[in-house]
Coordinates of N, CA and C in Angstrom, one line a residue:
X12 N 0.9 -1.2 0.0 CA -0.1 0.0 0.0 C 0.9 1.3 0.1
X13 N 0.4 2.2 -0.7 CA 1.3 3.5 -0.8 C 0.5 4.7 -0.3
X14 N 1.0 5.7 0.1 CA 0.2 6.8 0.8 C 1.2 7.9 0.3
X15 N 0.3 9.2 0.4 CA 1.0 10.5 0.2 C 0.2 11.5 1.0
X16 N 0.9 12.4 1.7 CA 0.2 13.4 2.6 C 0.2 14.7 1.9
X17 N -1.0 15.4 1.8 CA -1.3 16.6 1.3 C -1.4 17.6 2.5
X18 N -1.1 18.9 2.4 CA -1.4 19.9 3.4 C -2.0 21.2 3.0
X19 N -3.1 21.5 3.6 CA -3.6 22.9 3.4 C -3.4 23.7 4.7
X20 N -2.5 24.9 4.7 CA -2.4 25.5 5.9 C -2.6 27.1 5.5
X21 N -3.2 27.8 6.5 CA -3.4 29.2 6.3 C -4.2 29.8 7.5
X22 N -4.8 31.0 7.1 CA -5.6 31.7 8.1 C -6.9 32.1 7.7
X23 N -7.9 32.0 8.5 CA -9.3 32.3 8.1 C -9.3 33.8 7.8
X24 N -10.5 34.4 7.2 CA -10.4 35.9 7.2 C -10.5 36.6 8.5
X25 N -9.8 37.8 8.6 CA -9.8 38.4 9.7 C -11.0 39.4 10.1
X26 N -11.9 39.3 9.0 CA -13.3 40.1 8.9 C -14.3 39.1 8.5
X27 N -15.6 39.7 8.7 CA -16.7 39.0 8.1 C -16.8 38.9 6.8
X28 N -16.1 37.8 6.2 CA -16.0 37.7 4.7 C -15.8 36.3 4.5
X29 N -15.6 35.8 3.2 CA -15.5 34.4 2.9 C -14.1 34.5 1.9
X30 N -13.3 33.4 2.1 CA -12.1 33.3 1.5 C -11.6 31.9 1.3
X31 N -10.7 31.7 0.2 CA -10.0 30.4 -0.1 C -8.9 30.5 0.9
X32 N -8.6 29.4 1.7 CA -7.4 29.4 2.8 C -6.5 28.5 2.0
X33 N -5.2 28.9 1.9 CA -4.1 28.1 1.5 C -4.2 27.8 -0.1
X34 N -3.4 26.8 -0.6 CA -3.4 26.4 -1.8 C -4.3 25.0 -2.0
X35 N -4.8 25.0 -3.2 CA -5.6 23.7 -3.4 C -4.8 22.7 -3.7
X36 N -5.3 21.3 -3.4 CA -4.8 20.2 -3.4 C -5.2 19.5 -4.7
X37 N -4.3 19.0 -5.4 CA -4.6 18.5 -6.9 C -4.2 16.9 -6.8
X38 N -4.7 16.2 -7.7 CA -4.2 14.7 -8.0 C -4.8 13.7 -6.9
X39 N -6.0 13.9 -6.4 CA -6.6 12.9 -5.5 C -7.3 11.7 -6.0
X40 N -7.5 11.8 -7.3 CA -8.3 10.7 -8.0 C -7.7 9.4 -8.1
X41 N -6.4 9.2 -7.9 CA -5.8 7.9 -8.0 C -5.9 7.2 -6.5
X42 N -6.5 7.9 -5.3 CA -6.6 7.2 -4.1 C -7.9 6.5 -3.9
X43 N -7.8 5.4 -3.2 CA -8.9 4.8 -2.8 C -9.6 5.4 -1.5
X44 N -8.6 6.0 -0.7 CA -9.2 6.3 0.7 C -8.4 7.6 1.0
X45 N -9.1 8.7 1.5 CA -8.6 9.8 2.1 C -8.7 10.0 3.5
X46 N -7.7 10.1 4.4 CA -7.9 10.3 5.7 C -7.7 12.0 6.0
X47 N -8.6 12.4 6.4 CA -8.7 14.0 6.6 C -8.4 14.3 8.1
X48 N -7.5 15.1 8.5 CA -7.1 15.5 9.9 C -7.3 16.9 9.7
X49 N -8.2 17.6 10.5 CA -8.0 19.2 10.6 C -8.0 19.6 11.9
X50 N -7.0 20.7 12.0 CA -6.8 21.4 13.4 C -7.4 22.9 13.2
X51 N -8.3 23.1 14.0 CA -9.1 24.3 13.8 C -9.1 25.0 15.1
X52 N -9.2 26.5 15.1 CA -9.5 27.2 16.2 C -10.5 28.3 15.9
X53 N -11.2 28.9 16.7 CA -12.2 29.9 16.4 C -11.6 31.1 16.2
X54 N -12.2 31.9 15.5 CA -11.7 33.4 15.0 C -12.2 34.3 16.1
X55 N -11.5 35.6 16.3 CA -11.8 36.5 17.3 C -13.0 37.2 16.7
X56 N -13.8 37.5 17.6 CA -15.1 38.3 17.5 C -16.2 37.8 16.7
X57 N -16.0 36.6 16.0 CA -17.2 36.3 15.3 C -17.1 34.7 15.0
X58 N -18.3 34.1 14.6 CA -18.3 32.6 14.2 C -17.4 32.2 13.1
X59 N -16.9 31.0 12.9 CA -16.1 30.7 12.0 C -16.6 29.3 11.3
X60 N -16.8 29.3 9.9 CA -17.1 27.9 9.2 C -16.0 27.6 8.2
X61 N -15.7 26.4 8.4 CA -14.6 25.9 7.6 C -15.2 24.9 6.7
X62 N -14.8 24.9 5.4 CA -15.4 24.0 4.4 C -14.2 23.4 3.5
X63 N -14.4 22.2 3.1 CA -13.5 21.7 2.0 C -14.5 21.5 0.7
X64 N -14.1 22.1 -0.3 CA -14.8 21.8 -1.8 C -14.0 21.1 -2.6
X65 N -14.7 20.4 -3.5 CA -14.1 19.4 -4.3 C -14.4 20.3 -5.8
X66 N -13.4 20.2 -6.7 CA -13.5 20.8 -8.1 C -14.6 19.8 -8.9
X67 N -15.3 20.6 -9.6 CA -16.5 19.8 -10.4 C -16.0 20.0 -11.9
X68 N -15.9 21.2 -12.4 CA -15.5 21.5 -13.8 C -15.3 22.8 -14.0
X69 N -14.3 23.2 -14.9 CA -14.0 24.5 -15.2 C -13.9 25.5 -14.0
X70 N -15.0 26.3 -13.8 CA -14.9 27.2 -12.8 C -16.0 26.8 -11.7
X71 N -16.2 25.6 -11.4 CA -17.2 25.2 -10.7 C -16.7 24.3 -9.4
X72 N -17.0 24.6 -8.2 CA -16.7 23.9 -7.0 C -17.8 23.4 -6.2
X73 N -17.8 22.2 -5.6 CA -19.1 21.8 -4.9 C -18.6 21.5 -3.4
X74 N -19.5 21.7 -2.4 CA -19.2 21.3 -1.0 C -18.8 20.0 -1.0
X75 N -17.9 19.6 -0.1 CA -17.6 18.3 0.3 C -17.5 18.0 1.7
X76 N -16.9 18.9 2.5 CA -17.0 18.9 4.0 C -17.2 20.3 4.5
X77 N -18.1 20.2 5.6 CA -18.5 21.4 6.4 C -18.1 21.0 7.8
X78 N -17.1 21.4 8.4 CA -16.7 21.0 9.9 C -17.8 21.8 10.7
X79 N -17.9 21.4 11.8 CA -18.6 22.0 12.9 C -18.2 23.4 13.0
X80 N -19.4 24.2 13.1 CA -19.0 25.7 13.2 C -18.3 26.0 14.5
X81 N -17.3 26.9 14.3 CA -16.5 27.1 15.6 C -17.0 28.5 16.3
X82 N -17.1 28.5 17.7 CA -17.8 29.5 18.3 C -16.6 30.7 18.4
X83 N -16.9 31.8 18.7 CA -16.0 32.9 18.9 C -14.9 32.6 19.8
X84 N -13.6 32.6 19.4 CA -12.5 32.3 20.0 C -12.3 31.1 20.5
X85 N -13.1 30.0 19.9 CA -13.1 28.6 20.3 C -11.8 27.9 20.7
X86 N -11.5 27.3 21.8 CA -10.2 26.7 21.8 C -9.9 25.6 20.6
X87 N -8.6 25.2 20.4 CA -8.3 24.2 19.5 C -9.1 23.2 19.4
X88 N -9.5 22.5 18.4 CA -10.1 21.4 18.2 C -9.6 20.5 16.9
X89 N -9.7 19.2 16.9 CA -9.1 18.5 15.8 C -10.5 17.5 15.4
X90 N -10.7 17.6 14.2 CA -11.6 16.6 13.5 C -10.9 15.5 12.6
X91 N -11.5 14.5 12.4 CA -11.0 13.4 11.4 C -12.1 12.8 10.7
X92 N -11.9 12.6 9.3 CA -12.8 11.9 8.5 C -12.0 11.0 7.8
X93 N -12.7 9.7 7.4 CA -12.1 8.8 6.6 C -13.0 8.7 5.4
X94 N -12.7 9.1 4.2 CA -13.4 9.1 3.0 C -12.9 8.0 2.1
X95 N -14.0 7.3 1.7 CA -13.8 6.1 0.8 C -14.5 6.3 -0.5
X96 N -14.4 5.4 -1.5 CA -15.3 5.7 -2.9 C -16.7 5.2 -2.5
X97 N -16.9 4.4 -1.4 CA -18.4 3.9 -1.4 C -19.0 4.9 -0.6
X98 N -20.1 5.5 -1.2 CA -20.9 6.4 -0.6 C -22.2 6.5 -1.3
X99 N -23.4 6.3 -0.4 CA -24.6 6.4 -1.0 C -25.7 7.4 -0.4
X100 N -25.0 8.3 0.2 CA -25.8 9.4 1.0 C -26.1 10.5 0.1
X101 N -27.3 11.0 -0.1 CA -27.6 12.2 -0.9 C -27.6 13.5 0.0
X102 N -26.8 14.5 -0.3 CA -26.9 15.7 0.6 C -27.1 16.9 -0.1
X103 N -27.4 17.8 0.4 CA -27.5 19.2 -0.4 C -26.2 20.2 -0.2
X104 N -25.7 20.3 -1.3 CA -24.4 21.1 -1.3 C -24.5 22.4 -2.1
X105 N -23.6 23.3 -1.8 CA -23.4 24.5 -2.7 C -22.4 24.3 -3.8
X106 N -22.6 25.1 -4.8 CA -21.7 25.3 -6.0 C -21.2 26.5 -6.0
X107 N -19.7 26.6 -6.2 CA -19.3 28.0 -6.1 C -18.3 28.1 -7.3
X108 N -18.5 29.4 -7.9 CA -17.4 29.8 -9.0 C -16.2 30.0 -8.4
X109 N -15.1 30.1 -9.0 CA -13.8 30.2 -8.5 C -13.6 31.4 -7.6
X110 N -14.3 32.6 -7.9 CA -14.2 33.9 -7.1 C -15.4 34.1 -6.2
X111 N -16.5 33.2 -6.4 CA -17.6 33.6 -5.5 C -18.0 32.4 -4.8
X112 N -18.7 32.4 -3.8 CA -19.1 31.4 -3.0 C -20.6 31.2 -2.7
X113 N -21.2 30.1 -2.9 CA -22.4 29.6 -2.6 C -22.3 28.3 -1.8
X114 N -22.3 28.5 -0.3 CA -22.0 27.4 0.3 C -23.4 26.9 0.9
X115 N -23.6 25.6 1.1 CA -24.9 25.0 1.5 C -25.0 23.8 2.4
X116 N -23.8 23.1 2.4 CA -23.7 21.9 3.2 C -23.7 22.2 4.6
X117 N -24.6 21.7 5.4 CA -24.8 21.9 6.7 C -23.6 21.7 7.6
X118 N -23.4 22.5 8.7 CA -22.4 22.5 9.6 C -22.4 20.9 10.3
X119 N -21.2 20.6 10.2 CA -20.9 19.1 10.6 C -21.3 18.1 9.9
X120 N -21.2 18.4 8.5 CA -21.6 17.3 7.4 C -20.5 17.1 6.5
X121 N -20.6 15.8 5.8 CA -19.7 15.3 4.8 C -20.4 14.8 3.6
X122 N -20.2 15.2 2.3 CA -21.0 14.7 1.2 C -20.5 13.2 1.0
X123 N -19.4 12.8 1.4 CA -18.9 11.4 1.0 C -18.1 11.5 -0.2
X124 N -17.6 10.2 -0.4 CA -16.8 9.9 -1.5 C -15.3 10.5 -1.6
X125 N -14.7 10.2 -2.7 CA -13.1 10.6 -2.9 C -13.4 11.5 -4.1
X126 N -13.0 12.7 -3.9 CA -12.9 13.7 -5.2 C -12.0 13.1 -6.2
X127 N -12.3 13.3 -7.5 CA -11.4 12.8 -8.6 C -10.3 13.8 -8.9
X128 N -10.3 14.9 -8.5 CA -9.3 15.9 -9.0 C -9.0 16.7 -7.7
X129 N -9.3 18.0 -7.5 CA -8.6 19.0 -6.7 C -9.7 19.3 -5.6
X130 N -9.1 19.6 -4.4 CA -10.0 20.1 -3.2 C -9.2 21.4 -2.7
X131 N -10.1 22.3 -2.2 CA -9.7 23.7 -1.6 C -10.4 23.8 -0.4
X132 N -9.8 24.7 0.5 CA -10.5 25.0 1.8 C -11.1 26.5 1.5
X133 N -12.2 26.7 2.2 CA -13.0 28.0 2.1 C -13.5 28.1 3.7
X134 N -13.0 29.4 4.1 CA -13.3 29.8 5.4 C -14.3 31.1 5.3
X135 N -15.4 30.9 6.3 CA -16.3 32.1 6.4 C -16.3 32.7 7.8
X136 N -15.8 33.9 7.8 CA -15.9 34.7 9.2 C -17.1 35.3 9.2
X137 N -17.9 35.1 10.4 CA -19.2 35.4 10.8 C -19.1 37.1 11.3
X138 N -20.3 37.5 11.4 CA -20.4 39.0 11.7 C -19.7 39.2 13.0
X139 N -18.8 40.2 12.9 CA -18.2 40.7 14.2 C -16.7 40.2 14.1
X140 N -16.4 39.4 13.1 CA -15.1 38.7 13.2 C -13.9 40.0 13.0
X141 N -13.0 39.8 14.1 CA -12.2 40.9 14.1 C -10.6 40.3 14.1
X142 N -10.5 39.1 13.9 CA -9.1 38.4 13.8 C -9.2 37.1 13.4
X143 N -8.0 36.7 12.6 CA -8.0 35.4 11.8 C -7.7 34.3 12.9
X144 N -7.9 33.1 12.3 CA -7.7 31.9 13.1 C -6.9 31.1 12.3
X145 N -5.9 30.3 12.8 CA -5.0 29.3 12.1 C -6.0 28.0 11.6
X146 N -5.7 27.6 10.4 CA -6.3 26.5 9.9 C -5.1 25.6 9.4
X147 N -5.2 24.4 9.7 CA -4.3 23.2 9.2 C -5.1 22.0 8.9
X148 N -5.1 21.5 7.6 CA -5.8 20.3 7.3 C -4.8 19.3 6.5
X149 N -4.7 18.2 7.0 CA -3.8 17.2 6.5 C -4.9 16.1 5.8
X150 N -4.4 15.9 4.5 CA -5.2 14.8 3.9 C -4.1 13.7 3.3
X151 N -4.3 12.6 3.7 CA -3.4 11.5 3.4 C -4.3 10.5 2.5
X152 N -3.8 10.5 1.2 CA -4.3 9.4 0.4 C -3.6 8.3 0.3
X153 N -4.4 7.0 0.3 CA -3.8 5.7 0.3 C -4.5 4.9 -1.0
X154 N -3.6 4.1 -1.5 CA -4.0 3.3 -2.7 C -3.4 2.0 -2.5
X155 N -4.0 0.8 -2.8 CA -3.4 -0.5 -2.8 C -2.3 -0.8 -3.8
X156 N -1.3 -1.4 -3.5 CA -0.2 -1.8 -4.4 C -0.9 -2.7 -5.5
X157 N -0.5 -2.4 -6.7 CA -1.0 -3.4 -7.7 C -0.2 -4.7 -7.9

């Protein structure tokens, strides 16, 4: 079995806005399983929502993971998800263009499956946000040896 670790790091918005955090991850399609480990903290002054979106086509991204909403200045928390190719759950997701955001996946939800291409992180600072929060997400892809 072989594996590869991908990492997204950066800061959430320091104001009540929505932004892509860190660099997108590419080349996930060859993996049978993804283990996602996120280390998150709450932002100063406002709620914080952190999403992972999967690339769909051209200029279109769809919600894939919406971590539980973080309260104002929430202490550090870690979440873990194991994503496999077997998924039969239907969920409502948002679709976003590269520079705009329509996020709809409920907090604490996972759409399931393994994206065939790219993943990006999007963070939403709530009303009153006055300081950024550190975000670190590790995604380990594993595949069986042939």
